[in-house]
Short mmCIF file of C-alpha atoms in Angstrom, two decimals:
data_model
loop_
_atom_site.label_atom_id
_atom_site.label_comp_id
_atom_site.label_asym_id
_atom_site.label_seq_id
_atom_site.Cartn_x
_atom_site.Cartn_y
_atom_site.Cartn_z
CA MET Q 26 -0.59 0.08 -0.17
CA GLU Q 27 1.66 3.12 -1.29
CA THR Q 28 2.25 6.01 1.71
CA ILE Q 29 0.59 9.31 1.08
CA GLU Q 30 3.08 11.54 2.63
CA GLN Q 31 2.11 14.23 5.28
CA PRO Q 32 3.35 17.98 4.58
CA ARG Q 33 5.38 20.04 6.66
CA ILE Q 34 3.76 23.13 8.14
CA TYR Q 35 6.51 25.30 9.26
CA THR Q 36 4.56 28.89 10.82
CA THR Q 37 5.58 32.41 12.41
CA HIS Q 38 4.93 32.70 16.23
CA ASP Q 39 4.82 36.81 15.35
CA SER Q 40 1.84 38.19 15.57
CA VAL Q 41 2.32 41.16 12.79
CA GLY Q 42 -1.49 41.45 11.49
CA LEU Q 43 -2.02 44.74 14.04
CA GLN Q 44 1.23 46.05 13.74
CA ALA Q 45 1.05 46.30 10.02
CA ALA Q 46 -2.54 48.32 10.66
CA LEU Q 47 -1.08 50.30 13.09
CA CYS Q 48 1.80 51.16 11.14
CA LEU Q 49 -0.27 52.30 8.42
CA ALA Q 50 -2.78 53.84 10.32
CA GLY Q 51 -0.54 55.92 12.17
CA GLY Q 52 1.04 56.71 8.80
CA ILE Q 53 -1.51 58.06 7.09
CA GLY Q 54 -2.36 60.20 10.06
CA LEU Q 55 0.76 61.54 10.06
CA VAL Q 56 0.54 62.55 6.42
CA LEU Q 57 -2.52 64.28 6.68
CA LEU Q 58 -1.84 65.74 10.24
CA MET Q 59 1.69 67.28 8.42
CA VAL Q 60 -1.03 68.61 5.19
CA ALA Q 61 -3.45 69.87 7.68
CA LEU Q 62 -0.56 71.91 9.74
CA PHE Q 63 1.22 72.95 6.33
CA VAL Q 64 -2.19 74.65 4.65
CA PHE Q 65 -3.03 76.20 8.39
CA ASN Q 66 0.16 77.69 8.30
CA LEU Q 67 0.00 79.36 4.70
CA ALA Q 68 -4.16 80.31 5.60
CA LEU Q 69 -2.33 82.64 8.57
CA PRO Q 70 -1.12 86.04 8.34
CA ASN Q 71 2.56 86.74 7.02
CA LYS Q 72 3.37 88.19 10.08
CA ALA Q 73 2.06 84.84 12.41
CA GLN Q 74 3.23 82.18 10.05
CA ASP Q 75 5.76 79.89 11.49
CA ASN Q 76 9.06 79.96 8.88
CA PHE Q 77 10.38 76.82 10.89
CA LEU Q 78 7.07 74.64 9.89
CA PRO Q 79 7.98 73.44 6.11
CA GLY Q 80 11.48 72.33 7.02
CA PHE Q 81 10.07 70.59 10.58
CA ILE Q 82 7.96 68.87 7.83
CA GLY Q 83 10.18 67.95 5.89
CA GLY Q 84 12.05 66.33 8.90
CA THR Q 85 9.37 64.93 9.66
CA SER Q 86 8.52 63.01 6.76
CA ILE Q 87 10.99 60.03 7.08
CA LEU Q 88 8.29 59.46 10.24
CA TRP Q 89 5.17 58.50 7.95
CA ILE Q 90 7.56 57.28 5.25
CA GLY Q 91 9.00 54.38 7.85
CA LEU Q 92 5.34 53.78 9.02
CA ILE Q 93 3.86 52.85 5.88
CA GLY Q 94 6.66 51.51 4.03
CA ARG Q 95 6.54 48.97 7.39
CA GLY Q 96 3.32 48.41 7.17
CA ILE Q 97 3.41 47.03 3.05
CA PHE Q 98 6.45 44.80 4.13
CA LEU Q 99 4.22 43.45 7.63
CA LEU Q 100 1.55 42.76 5.25
CA ARG Q 101 4.02 41.55 2.25
CA SER Q 102 5.96 38.81 4.65
CA VAL Q 103 5.43 34.99 4.18
CA ARG Q 104 4.06 34.03 7.72
CA GLN Q 105 3.42 30.29 7.57
CA VAL Q 106 5.80 27.89 4.94
CA VAL Q 107 4.37 23.98 3.76
CA ILE Q 108 6.55 21.60 2.03
CA ASP Q 109 4.94 18.63 0.59
CA SER Q 110 5.56 16.04 -2.40
CA ASP Q 111 4.73 19.01 -4.92
CA GLY Q 112 7.10 22.05 -3.77
CA VAL Q 113 7.21 24.95 -1.25
CA HIS Q 114 4.26 26.98 -0.05
CA LEU Q 115 4.65 30.38 0.81
CA HIS Q 116 1.24 31.53 3.00
CA GLY Q 117 1.28 35.84 2.99
CA PHE Q 118 -1.48 37.68 4.97
CA ILE Q 119 -3.52 38.06 1.51
CA SER Q 120 -1.48 35.98 -1.16
CA ARG Q 121 0.15 32.33 -1.80
CA ARG Q 122 2.71 31.56 -3.84
CA THR Q 123 3.97 27.64 -4.97
CA LEU Q 124 7.39 27.27 -6.25
CA LEU Q 125 7.35 23.54 -7.35
CA TRP Q 126 10.82 21.45 -6.13
CA ASN Q 127 12.14 21.51 -10.47
CA GLN Q 128 12.02 25.21 -10.25
CA ILE Q 129 14.07 25.76 -7.35
CA ASP Q 130 17.78 25.39 -9.34
CA ARG Q 131 19.53 27.50 -6.37
CA ILE Q 132 19.08 28.68 -2.08
CA GLY Q 133 21.04 31.54 -0.91
CA ILE Q 134 21.13 32.87 2.53
CA ASP Q 135 21.22 36.58 2.70
CA LYS Q 136 20.64 39.05 5.63
CA LYS Q 137 18.36 41.90 5.74
CA ALA Q 138 18.93 44.77 8.21
CA SER Q 139 16.03 45.80 10.09
CA LEU Q 140 13.48 49.35 10.09
CA PHE Q 141 15.29 52.18 11.69
CA GLY Q 142 18.50 49.79 12.58
CA GLY Q 143 18.65 46.89 15.11
CA LYS Q 144 19.35 43.50 14.59
CA SER Q 145 19.30 42.01 11.08
CA HIS Q 146 17.64 38.93 10.09
CA GLU Q 147 18.41 36.45 7.75
CA VAL Q 148 16.23 35.22 4.99
CA LEU Q 149 16.43 32.10 2.58
CA THR Q 150 16.04 33.37 -1.10
CA LEU Q 151 15.16 30.75 -3.31
CA PHE Q 152 16.47 31.07 -6.77
CA ASP Q 153 15.40 29.86 -10.59
CA ALA Q 154 17.32 28.45 -13.41
CA ASN Q 155 18.12 32.47 -14.59
CA GLY Q 156 18.91 33.70 -11.43
CA LYS Q 157 16.15 35.35 -10.79
CA PRO Q 158 14.53 35.22 -7.24
CA LEU Q 159 11.54 33.22 -6.79
CA GLY Q 160 10.56 33.97 -3.00
CA GLN Q 161 12.29 34.53 0.17
CA ILE Q 162 12.12 32.98 3.30
CA PRO Q 163 12.56 35.15 6.79
CA ASP Q 164 14.14 33.38 10.29
CA THR Q 165 11.44 34.60 11.84
CA ILE Q 166 10.00 30.82 10.36
CA HIS Q 167 9.77 28.72 13.42
CA HIS Q 168 12.49 25.68 12.87
CA PHE Q 169 14.27 28.24 10.48
CA GLN Q 170 17.47 25.61 10.00
CA SER Q 171 15.10 22.65 9.72
CA LEU Q 172 13.24 24.45 6.72
CA GLY Q 173 16.17 24.98 5.18
CA GLN Q 174 17.98 21.89 5.32
CA ASP Q 175 14.58 20.31 4.25
CA ILE Q 176 14.03 22.60 0.82
CA ALA Q 177 18.01 21.84 0.27
CA GLU Q 178 17.42 18.34 0.03
CA ARG Q 179 14.45 17.75 -1.58
CA SER Q 180 15.06 20.82 -4.43
CA ALA Q 181 18.16 19.08 -4.80
CA THR Q 182 16.93 15.77 -5.41
CA ALA Q 183 14.45 17.28 -8.10
CA ARG Q 184 17.20 19.08 -9.72
CA GLY Q 185 20.02 16.32 -9.59
CA HIS Q 186 22.27 18.50 -8.66
CA ALA Q 187 23.34 20.20 -4.96
CA THR Q 188 20.62 23.46 -4.86
CA TYR Q 189 23.27 24.79 -1.89
CA ASP Q 190 26.91 25.73 -2.36
CA MET Q 191 28.12 27.44 0.35
CA GLU Q 192 31.69 29.12 -1.90
CA SER Q 193 29.54 29.95 -4.87
CA ASP Q 194 27.01 31.51 -1.88
CA GLU Q 195 29.30 33.54 -0.42
CA ALA Q 196 30.66 34.70 -3.11
CA ARG Q 197 27.43 36.20 -4.65
CA GLN Q 198 26.83 37.97 -2.01
CA PHE Q 199 30.29 39.45 -1.75
CA ALA Q 200 29.71 40.25 -5.52
CA THR Q 201 26.58 41.95 -4.16
CA LYS Q 202 26.89 43.90 -1.18
CA MET Q 203 30.27 45.38 -3.15
CA ARG Q 204 27.53 46.34 -5.88
CA LYS Q 205 25.24 48.13 -3.39
CA ALA Q 206 28.53 49.64 -1.73
CA ARG Q 207 29.58 51.12 -5.58
CA LEU Q 208 26.35 52.55 -5.65
CA LEU Q 209 26.09 54.04 -2.55
CA ALA Q 210 29.91 55.83 -2.93
CA VAL Q 211 28.70 57.50 -5.81
CA LEU Q 212 25.34 58.77 -4.10
CA ALA Q 213 27.92 59.92 -1.33
CA GLY Q 214 30.15 61.60 -3.95
CA LEU Q 215 27.70 63.74 -5.21
CA LEU Q 216 26.55 64.55 -1.60
CA ALA Q 217 30.05 65.59 -1.14
CA LEU Q 218 30.45 67.32 -4.14
CA GLY Q 219 27.43 69.54 -3.39
CA MET Q 220 27.86 69.94 0.48
CA GLY Q 221 31.74 71.20 -0.80
CA ALA Q 222 30.37 73.60 -3.28
CA GLY Q 223 28.13 74.88 -0.47
CA PHE Q 224 31.02 75.30 1.40
CA VAL Q 225 33.34 76.99 -0.96
CA TRP Q 226 30.34 79.29 -1.86
CA GLY Q 227 29.98 80.05 1.76
CA LEU Q 228 33.30 81.01 2.41
CA ASN Q 229 34.00 83.15 -0.40
CA GLU Q 230 30.09 85.03 1.25
CA GLN Q 231 32.35 85.49 4.86
CA LEU Q 232 35.11 86.79 3.27
CA HIS Q 233 33.39 89.43 1.82
CA VAL Q 234 31.20 90.60 4.08
CA ARG Q 235 33.56 90.93 6.24
CA ARG Q 236 35.11 93.59 4.32
CA TYR Q 237 32.07 95.38 4.71
CA ALA Q 238 33.67 96.71 8.01
CA THR Q 239 36.64 98.45 6.14
CA GLU Q 240 35.79 99.22 2.45
CA GLY Q 241 31.99 99.47 2.87
CA GLN Q 242 30.76 102.69 1.00
CA MET Q 243 27.02 104.55 1.76
CA VAL Q 244 24.90 105.21 -1.44
CA GLU Q 245 21.32 106.11 -1.43
CA ALA Q 246 19.85 104.17 -4.34
CA LYS Q 247 16.74 104.20 -6.68
CA LEU Q 248 14.01 102.40 -5.77
CA VAL Q 249 13.41 100.80 -9.65
CA ARG Q 250 10.10 99.22 -8.33
CA ARG Q 251 8.74 97.24 -5.33
CA TYR Q 252 6.72 94.13 -6.23
CA MET Q 253 5.51 90.65 -4.45
CA GLN Q 254 6.24 87.75 -6.39
CA ARG Q 255 3.66 85.23 -5.45
CA VAL Q 256 3.73 85.79 -1.72
CA THR Q 257 7.67 86.85 -0.85
CA PRO Q 258 8.14 90.77 -0.91
CA TYR Q 259 11.01 91.94 -3.09
CA VAL Q 260 12.41 95.42 -4.39
CA GLU Q 261 14.72 96.25 -7.34
CA TYR Q 262 17.31 99.07 -6.78
CA SER Q 263 20.15 100.75 -8.83
CA PHE Q 264 23.13 102.93 -7.70
CA THR Q 265 26.16 104.56 -9.40
CA ASP Q 266 29.40 103.65 -8.00
CA SER Q 267 32.34 106.20 -6.89
CA ALA Q 268 34.09 105.43 -10.32
CA GLY Q 269 30.60 106.20 -12.49
CA HIS Q 270 29.68 102.78 -13.17
CA SER Q 271 26.11 101.35 -12.34
CA HIS Q 272 25.09 98.40 -10.70
CA SER Q 273 21.17 97.13 -10.31
CA ARG Q 274 19.84 94.58 -7.99
CA ASN Q 275 16.57 92.40 -7.31
CA VAL Q 276 16.75 91.66 -3.01
CA MET Q 277 14.25 89.67 -0.95
CA MET Q 278 12.78 91.81 1.38
CA ASN Q 279 11.08 91.37 5.11
CA LYS Q 280 7.60 92.05 4.78
CA GLU Q 281 7.76 95.02 7.89
CA ASP Q 282 10.72 96.75 5.98
CA TRP Q 283 9.15 96.01 2.54
CA GLU Q 284 6.17 98.53 3.38
CA ASP Q 285 7.63 100.88 4.84
CA LEU Q 286 9.32 101.70 1.44
CA VAL Q 287 5.89 102.04 0.10
CA PHE Q 288 6.04 105.48 -1.23
CA ALA Q 289 9.60 105.47 -0.79
CA LYS Q 290 11.84 107.01 -4.00
CA THR Q 291 15.39 106.06 -2.66
CA ILE Q 292 17.15 103.06 -0.48
CA ALA Q 293 19.86 103.20 1.43
CA VAL Q 294 22.72 100.66 0.16
CA GLU Q 295 26.09 99.35 1.32
CA TYR Q 296 28.70 98.21 -1.09
CA LEU Q 297 32.13 97.18 -1.42
CA ARG Q 298 34.76 100.07 -3.42
CA SER Q 299 36.89 97.02 -4.42
CA ASP Q 300 33.94 95.11 -6.03
CA PRO Q 301 30.71 96.88 -5.99
CA GLU Q 302 29.05 94.28 -7.59
CA TRP Q 303 28.85 92.88 -3.75
CA ASN Q 304 26.08 95.41 -2.45
CA ARG Q 305 23.62 95.00 -0.24
CA PRO Q 306 20.32 97.00 1.84
CA LEU Q 307 21.58 98.59 5.05
CA HIS Q 308 18.27 96.91 6.05
CA GLY Q 309 14.91 94.45 5.78
CA GLU Q 310 16.97 92.06 3.14
CA ASP Q 311 15.57 88.17 4.06
CA SER Q 312 17.60 86.62 0.89
CA MET Q 313 19.21 83.19 2.12
CA SER Q 314 23.00 83.23 3.40
CA LEU Q 315 25.73 80.62 3.17
CA VAL Q 316 27.25 82.02 6.24
CA GLY Q 317 26.82 81.97 9.57
CA PRO Q 318 26.25 78.18 10.79
CA PHE Q 319 25.73 76.95 7.67
CA LEU Q 320 29.16 77.37 6.89
CA TRP Q 321 30.36 75.09 8.98
CA LEU Q 322 28.10 72.57 8.79
CA SER Q 323 28.26 71.96 5.14
CA GLY Q 324 32.18 72.04 5.78
CA ALA Q 325 32.00 69.36 7.95
CA MET Q 326 29.34 67.88 5.99
CA SER Q 327 31.29 67.76 2.86
CA LEU Q 328 34.22 65.52 4.80
CA VAL Q 329 31.86 63.35 6.54
CA PHE Q 330 30.20 62.30 2.98
CA ALA Q 331 34.34 62.39 1.39
CA ILE Q 332 35.30 59.58 3.82
CA PHE Q 333 31.70 57.57 3.05
CA CYS Q 334 32.75 57.89 -0.29
CA VAL Q 335 36.18 56.06 -0.17
CA THR Q 336 34.72 53.51 2.64
CA SER Q 337 31.79 52.43 0.55
CA PHE Q 338 33.90 51.99 -2.37
CA PHE Q 339 35.65 49.92 -1.07
CA GLY Q 340 33.22 48.36 0.92
CA TYR Q 341 33.84 48.67 3.94
CA ASP Q 342 31.33 49.14 6.66
CA LEU Q 343 30.90 49.62 10.70
CA LYS Q 344 28.21 47.57 11.98
CA ILE Q 345 27.74 47.28 16.29
CA GLU Q 346 25.70 44.16 16.99
CA ASP Q 347 24.52 42.36 20.07
CA GLY Q 348 27.35 44.22 21.82
CA VAL Q 349 30.22 43.64 19.21
CA THR Q 350 31.68 46.25 17.23
CA ARG Q 351 32.34 45.47 13.62
CA ILE Q 352 34.49 46.14 10.33
CA THR Q 353 33.23 44.40 7.60
CA ARG Q 354 34.02 45.00 3.83
CA GLY Q 355 31.65 43.20 0.92
CA GLY Q 356 29.41 41.69 4.62
CA ARG Q 357 32.26 39.58 5.58
CA THR Q 358 33.97 40.10 9.03
CA VAL Q 359 37.62 41.90 8.87
CA ARG Q 360 37.95 43.21 12.49
CA GLU Q 361 35.95 42.86 15.35
CA TRP Q 362 35.77 43.61 19.22
CA GLY Q 363 33.80 42.96 22.17
CA GLY Q 364 31.73 39.83 22.83
CA ALA Q 365 32.26 36.45 21.46
CA LYS Q 366 33.37 35.50 17.82
CA SER Q 367 30.46 35.92 15.37
CA LYS Q 368 29.16 32.43 13.95
CA PRO Q 369 26.47 31.82 11.58
CA THR Q 370 23.08 31.35 12.48
CA LEU Q 371 22.68 28.43 10.56
CA GLY Q 372 25.71 25.11 10.10
CA LEU Q 373 26.65 25.12 6.22
CA ASN Q 374 28.59 22.68 4.73
CA GLU Q 375 29.35 22.36 0.97
CA ASN Q 376 25.96 21.31 -0.26
CA VAL Q 377 23.11 21.57 2.17
CA ILE Q 378 22.13 23.50 5.43
CA MET Q 379 22.78 21.79 8.39
CA LEU Q 380 20.36 21.24 11.38
CA GLU Q 381 21.51 22.41 14.53
CA GLU Q 382 21.70 20.26 17.76
CA ASP Q 383 18.94 21.84 19.61
CA ASP Q 384 16.64 22.37 16.46
CA GLU Q 385 13.83 19.90 16.29
CA PRO Q 386 11.77 19.12 12.66
CA GLU Q 387 8.66 20.59 12.86
CA GLN Q 388 6.04 17.59 13.35
CA LEU Q 389 4.04 16.03 10.51
CA LEU Q 390 0.39 17.56 10.65
CA PRO Q 391 -2.36 15.88 8.78
CA SER Q 392 -3.23 16.94 5.74
CA SER Q 393 -6.93 17.76 7.16
CA GLN Q 394 -5.08 20.65 9.19
CA LEU Q 395 -3.38 21.98 5.05
CA ALA Q 396 -7.06 22.23 4.17
CA ALA Q 397 -7.32 24.83 6.63
CA PRO Q 398 -5.20 28.55 5.69
CA PRO Q 399 -3.55 30.49 8.08
CA LYS Q 400 -5.32 33.41 9.97
CA PRO Q 401 -5.65 36.20 7.30
CA THR Q 402 -3.83 38.68 9.51
CA GLY Q 403 -3.75 40.85 6.63
CA LEU Q 404 -7.10 41.36 6.42
CA LEU Q 405 -7.97 41.95 9.66
CA ALA Q 406 -5.27 44.86 9.15
CA LEU Q 407 -7.58 46.01 6.33
CA GLY Q 408 -10.52 45.89 7.92
CA ILE Q 409 -9.20 47.58 10.51
CA CYS Q 410 -8.42 50.39 7.81
CA ALA Q 411 -11.28 50.53 6.53
CA LEU Q 412 -13.14 51.54 9.92
CA VAL Q 413 -10.70 54.08 10.89
CA PHE Q 414 -10.81 55.80 7.51
CA GLY Q 415 -14.75 55.50 7.22
CA VAL Q 416 -15.47 56.74 11.01
CA LEU Q 417 -13.08 59.86 9.64
CA GLY Q 418 -14.33 59.67 6.38
CA ALA Q 419 -18.49 59.72 7.78
CA GLY Q 420 -17.34 62.69 10.48
CA ILE Q 421 -15.96 65.08 8.13
CA ASN Q 422 -18.63 65.15 5.62
CA PHE Q 423 -21.51 65.27 8.36
CA LEU Q 424 -19.28 68.11 9.43
CA ARG Q 425 -19.44 69.50 6.17
CA VAL Q 426 -23.28 69.16 5.48
CA ALA Q 427 -23.58 70.99 8.31
CA VAL Q 428 -21.54 73.90 7.83
CA ILE Q 429 -23.19 74.71 4.70
CA HIS Q 430 -26.92 75.12 5.67
CA ASN Q 431 -28.62 74.93 2.87
CA VAL Q 432 -29.13 72.65 0.15
CA SER Q 433 -26.79 72.79 -2.76
CA LEU Q 434 -24.99 70.50 -4.92
CA LEU Q 435 -22.02 70.50 -2.45
CA ALA Q 436 -24.09 69.57 0.60
CA ILE Q 437 -25.59 66.54 -1.45
CA TRP Q 438 -22.14 65.38 -2.66
CA SER Q 439 -20.99 65.59 1.20
CA GLY Q 440 -24.04 63.47 1.82
CA VAL Q 441 -23.12 60.93 -0.39
CA ASP Q 442 -19.70 61.00 0.42
CA ALA Q 443 -20.69 60.65 4.23
CA VAL Q 444 -23.24 57.12 3.36
CA LEU Q 445 -19.94 55.70 1.28
CA ALA Q 446 -17.90 56.02 4.63
CA ILE Q 447 -20.74 54.66 6.41
CA LEU Q 448 -20.78 52.02 4.28
CA LEU Q 449 -16.72 51.34 4.69
CA ILE Q 450 -17.32 50.73 8.27
CA VAL Q 451 -19.39 48.14 7.17
CA VAL Q 452 -16.87 46.96 4.70
CA GLY Q 453 -14.85 47.33 7.17
CA ALA Q 454 -16.49 44.75 9.93
CA GLY Q 455 -17.84 42.25 7.19
CA ILE Q 456 -13.42 41.56 6.51
CA ILE Q 457 -12.77 41.41 9.73
CA GLY Q 458 -15.65 38.79 10.24
CA MET Q 459 -14.34 37.28 7.03
CA ARG Q 460 -18.00 37.24 5.21
CA LEU Q 461 -17.42 37.11 1.67
CA TRP Q 462 -19.69 39.75 0.69
CA SER Q 463 -17.72 42.39 1.61
CA GLN Q 464 -15.28 41.69 -1.26
CA SER Q 465 -18.30 42.82 -3.73
CA LEU Q 466 -19.30 45.38 -1.23
CA GLY Q 467 -15.66 46.69 -0.96
CA ILE Q 468 -15.45 47.16 -4.62
CA ILE Q 469 -17.75 48.85 -5.23
CA VAL Q 470 -17.18 51.71 -2.48
CA GLY Q 471 -14.40 51.61 -3.26
CA VAL Q 472 -14.97 52.21 -6.92
CA LEU Q 473 -17.49 55.14 -5.95
CA GLN Q 474 -15.09 56.81 -3.58
CA VAL Q 475 -12.70 57.16 -6.42
CA ILE Q 476 -15.02 58.74 -8.92
CA SER Q 477 -15.96 61.28 -6.72
CA SER Q 478 -12.44 62.26 -5.04
CA ILE Q 479 -11.80 62.82 -9.10
CA ALA Q 480 -14.62 64.62 -9.55
CA ALA Q 481 -14.03 66.74 -6.69
CA LEU Q 482 -10.83 67.23 -7.84
CA VAL Q 483 -11.79 68.60 -11.04
CA TYR Q 484 -14.80 70.39 -9.79
CA LEU Q 485 -12.54 72.44 -7.71
CA ILE Q 486 -10.30 73.00 -10.25
CA VAL Q 487 -12.64 74.21 -12.66
CA THR Q 488 -14.50 76.21 -10.21
CA SER Q 489 -10.55 77.85 -9.31
CA ILE Q 490 -9.81 78.85 -12.77
CA ARG Q 491 -13.53 80.56 -13.14
CA ALA Q 492 -13.29 82.63 -9.78
CA PRO Q 493 -12.81 86.24 -9.85
CA GLU Q 494 -10.03 87.34 -9.06
CA VAL Q 495 -8.72 88.99 -5.51
CA ALA Q 496 -6.29 90.52 -4.00
CA GLY Q 497 -4.12 91.20 -1.29
CA GLU Q 498 -4.17 88.34 1.70
CA GLN Q 499 -7.52 87.35 0.87
CA ALA Q 500 -5.96 85.69 -2.34
CA VAL Q 501 -2.98 84.06 -0.56
CA MET Q 502 -6.53 82.45 2.05
CA LEU Q 503 -7.68 81.87 -0.84
CA THR Q 504 -4.78 80.22 -2.77
CA THR Q 505 -4.28 77.94 0.12
CA ALA Q 506 -7.90 76.52 0.86
CA ARG Q 507 -7.85 75.60 -2.59
CA ILE Q 508 -4.39 73.85 -2.57
CA GLY Q 509 -5.42 72.23 0.99
CA ALA Q 510 -8.74 71.09 -0.86
CA GLY Q 511 -7.23 69.64 -3.40
CA PHE Q 512 -4.74 67.54 -1.37
CA GLY Q 513 -7.47 66.64 0.84
CA GLU Q 514 -8.97 65.22 -2.16
CA VAL Q 515 -5.67 63.58 -3.97
CA LEU Q 516 -5.08 61.65 -0.72
CA GLY Q 517 -8.85 61.21 0.47
CA ALA Q 518 -8.32 58.72 -3.11
CA VAL Q 519 -5.59 56.93 -1.64
CA PHE Q 520 -7.00 54.34 0.95
CA PRO Q 521 -9.99 53.39 -1.51
CA ILE Q 522 -7.18 52.85 -4.38
CA VAL Q 523 -5.52 50.70 -1.83
CA LEU Q 524 -8.49 49.08 -0.91
CA LEU Q 525 -9.19 47.88 -4.53
CA ALA Q 526 -6.18 46.45 -5.14
CA ILE Q 527 -6.40 44.15 -2.56
CA LEU Q 528 -10.21 43.00 -3.01
CA LEU Q 529 -9.40 42.07 -6.86
CA LYS Q 530 -7.31 39.98 -5.93
CA ARG Q 531 -7.77 36.44 -6.57
CA THR Q 532 -5.65 35.32 -3.22
CA THR Q 533 -8.17 37.22 -1.46
CA LYS Q 534 -11.38 36.13 -2.33
CA ASP Q 535 -10.31 32.47 -1.84
CA ALA Q 536 -8.47 33.55 1.56
CA LEU Q 537 -12.28 35.00 2.32
CA ARG Q 538 -13.93 31.46 0.70
CA ALA Q 539 -11.81 29.63 2.93
CA ALA Q 540 -12.14 31.09 5.99
CA CYS Q 541 -15.93 32.29 5.85
CA PRO Q 542 -17.58 30.87 8.28
CA PRO Q 543 -20.37 27.72 7.47
CA SER Q 544 -24.02 29.16 6.53
CA ARG Q 545 -26.67 27.77 9.03
#
């Protein structure tokens, strides 16, 4: 009687679905907060605007980029691996892939750095005959060593040759890391050149500024024009130096000093006798200067990037992990301080991935358990996001209806968007409950929300073009409001597009159908 081979199931013990939902919700929430702060700052009068806010928003952008990137990474990660006679089955949160044994031509072991630093993690990379990666299995899978040995032995049997060779894999890793290091060296070199150019320019400006104390010559320059470029005040002046040569310049000004010149015909200017092209107003100039702290910062950063360029070009890197400091070249340890000497996580020989002594193989599970799919934590994360954005959308649109106070196209439009947001809440609840109908309803709601956002953006553009022109601070506030509304519509279409992209996948329908509780 023929024995039926039972599948081996390897799972991760990390619950990352909620982490993915929190990362995505937190990242998108930070984006909306930063946009709201930016629009609110633009709407303020010029005197009350915070000049440091744009820099703060740009600096904190790494947070929401990192959170959204981390959430997407978690949703794409492998959380269960099933091995049977056919091949390797990789189960993600909302996706599944099957790699047949005769497709796996080579196995490699790589290291991936964690987000925002921390420990690096090993991944098992499976390649086809052309060297194209077929899939990656992280070491978060329980019994990672046993899994690697199992894949190496079965794929070698199917292909007729060893699929793992330590020397060739190390050579591949070294070549890959050196190639990446050279690209980093080019980027660091460009940054070093840019910072160096800023340092040279700032040093030249610093030397000329110091000469004003000994060579400065005062003159009443003619105020050619006083104008506003968008929201920035400028003046243009001209003067004749002691040698009879004419000079002119456009200068960005402080708003207060610019307003004081409303009835002026001249402006007090200082220039260098030896080089009159270097000149400046005595008061009120607001042009960007490269002297002061920026000079020393650019000099230090150009030196740092230059050193990084040289070390990266030759593949050197400094790593600190678990109290051990290492200097590596192309991933190979050159020098090491502190702690015990590094050992590979996986015991390796020339052909196979060996099992550690304390690593017991995963128990064989009956095929009845294989039929039950892993709990779709990724869909749970999607359902939570749908609930969050549904509540936000319903609140915002009901507030719009309350503010409008009358029956109009905008009021009806906002009411329809509020209904769609409520349906999005229903979709989120259905996805969390693993109801098959949530896919169909979610697709309908997602399409309608995308259409509504596109139509609202077109309506905003058309009304902005046809709107009568206004002047002064009212024009600035109106422009700011339109920009904010446009940002809001674009961001409002992001989640419906993500929802559609996930719900339209066949694997999503299969996961919902498999996990859907039986009807009574």
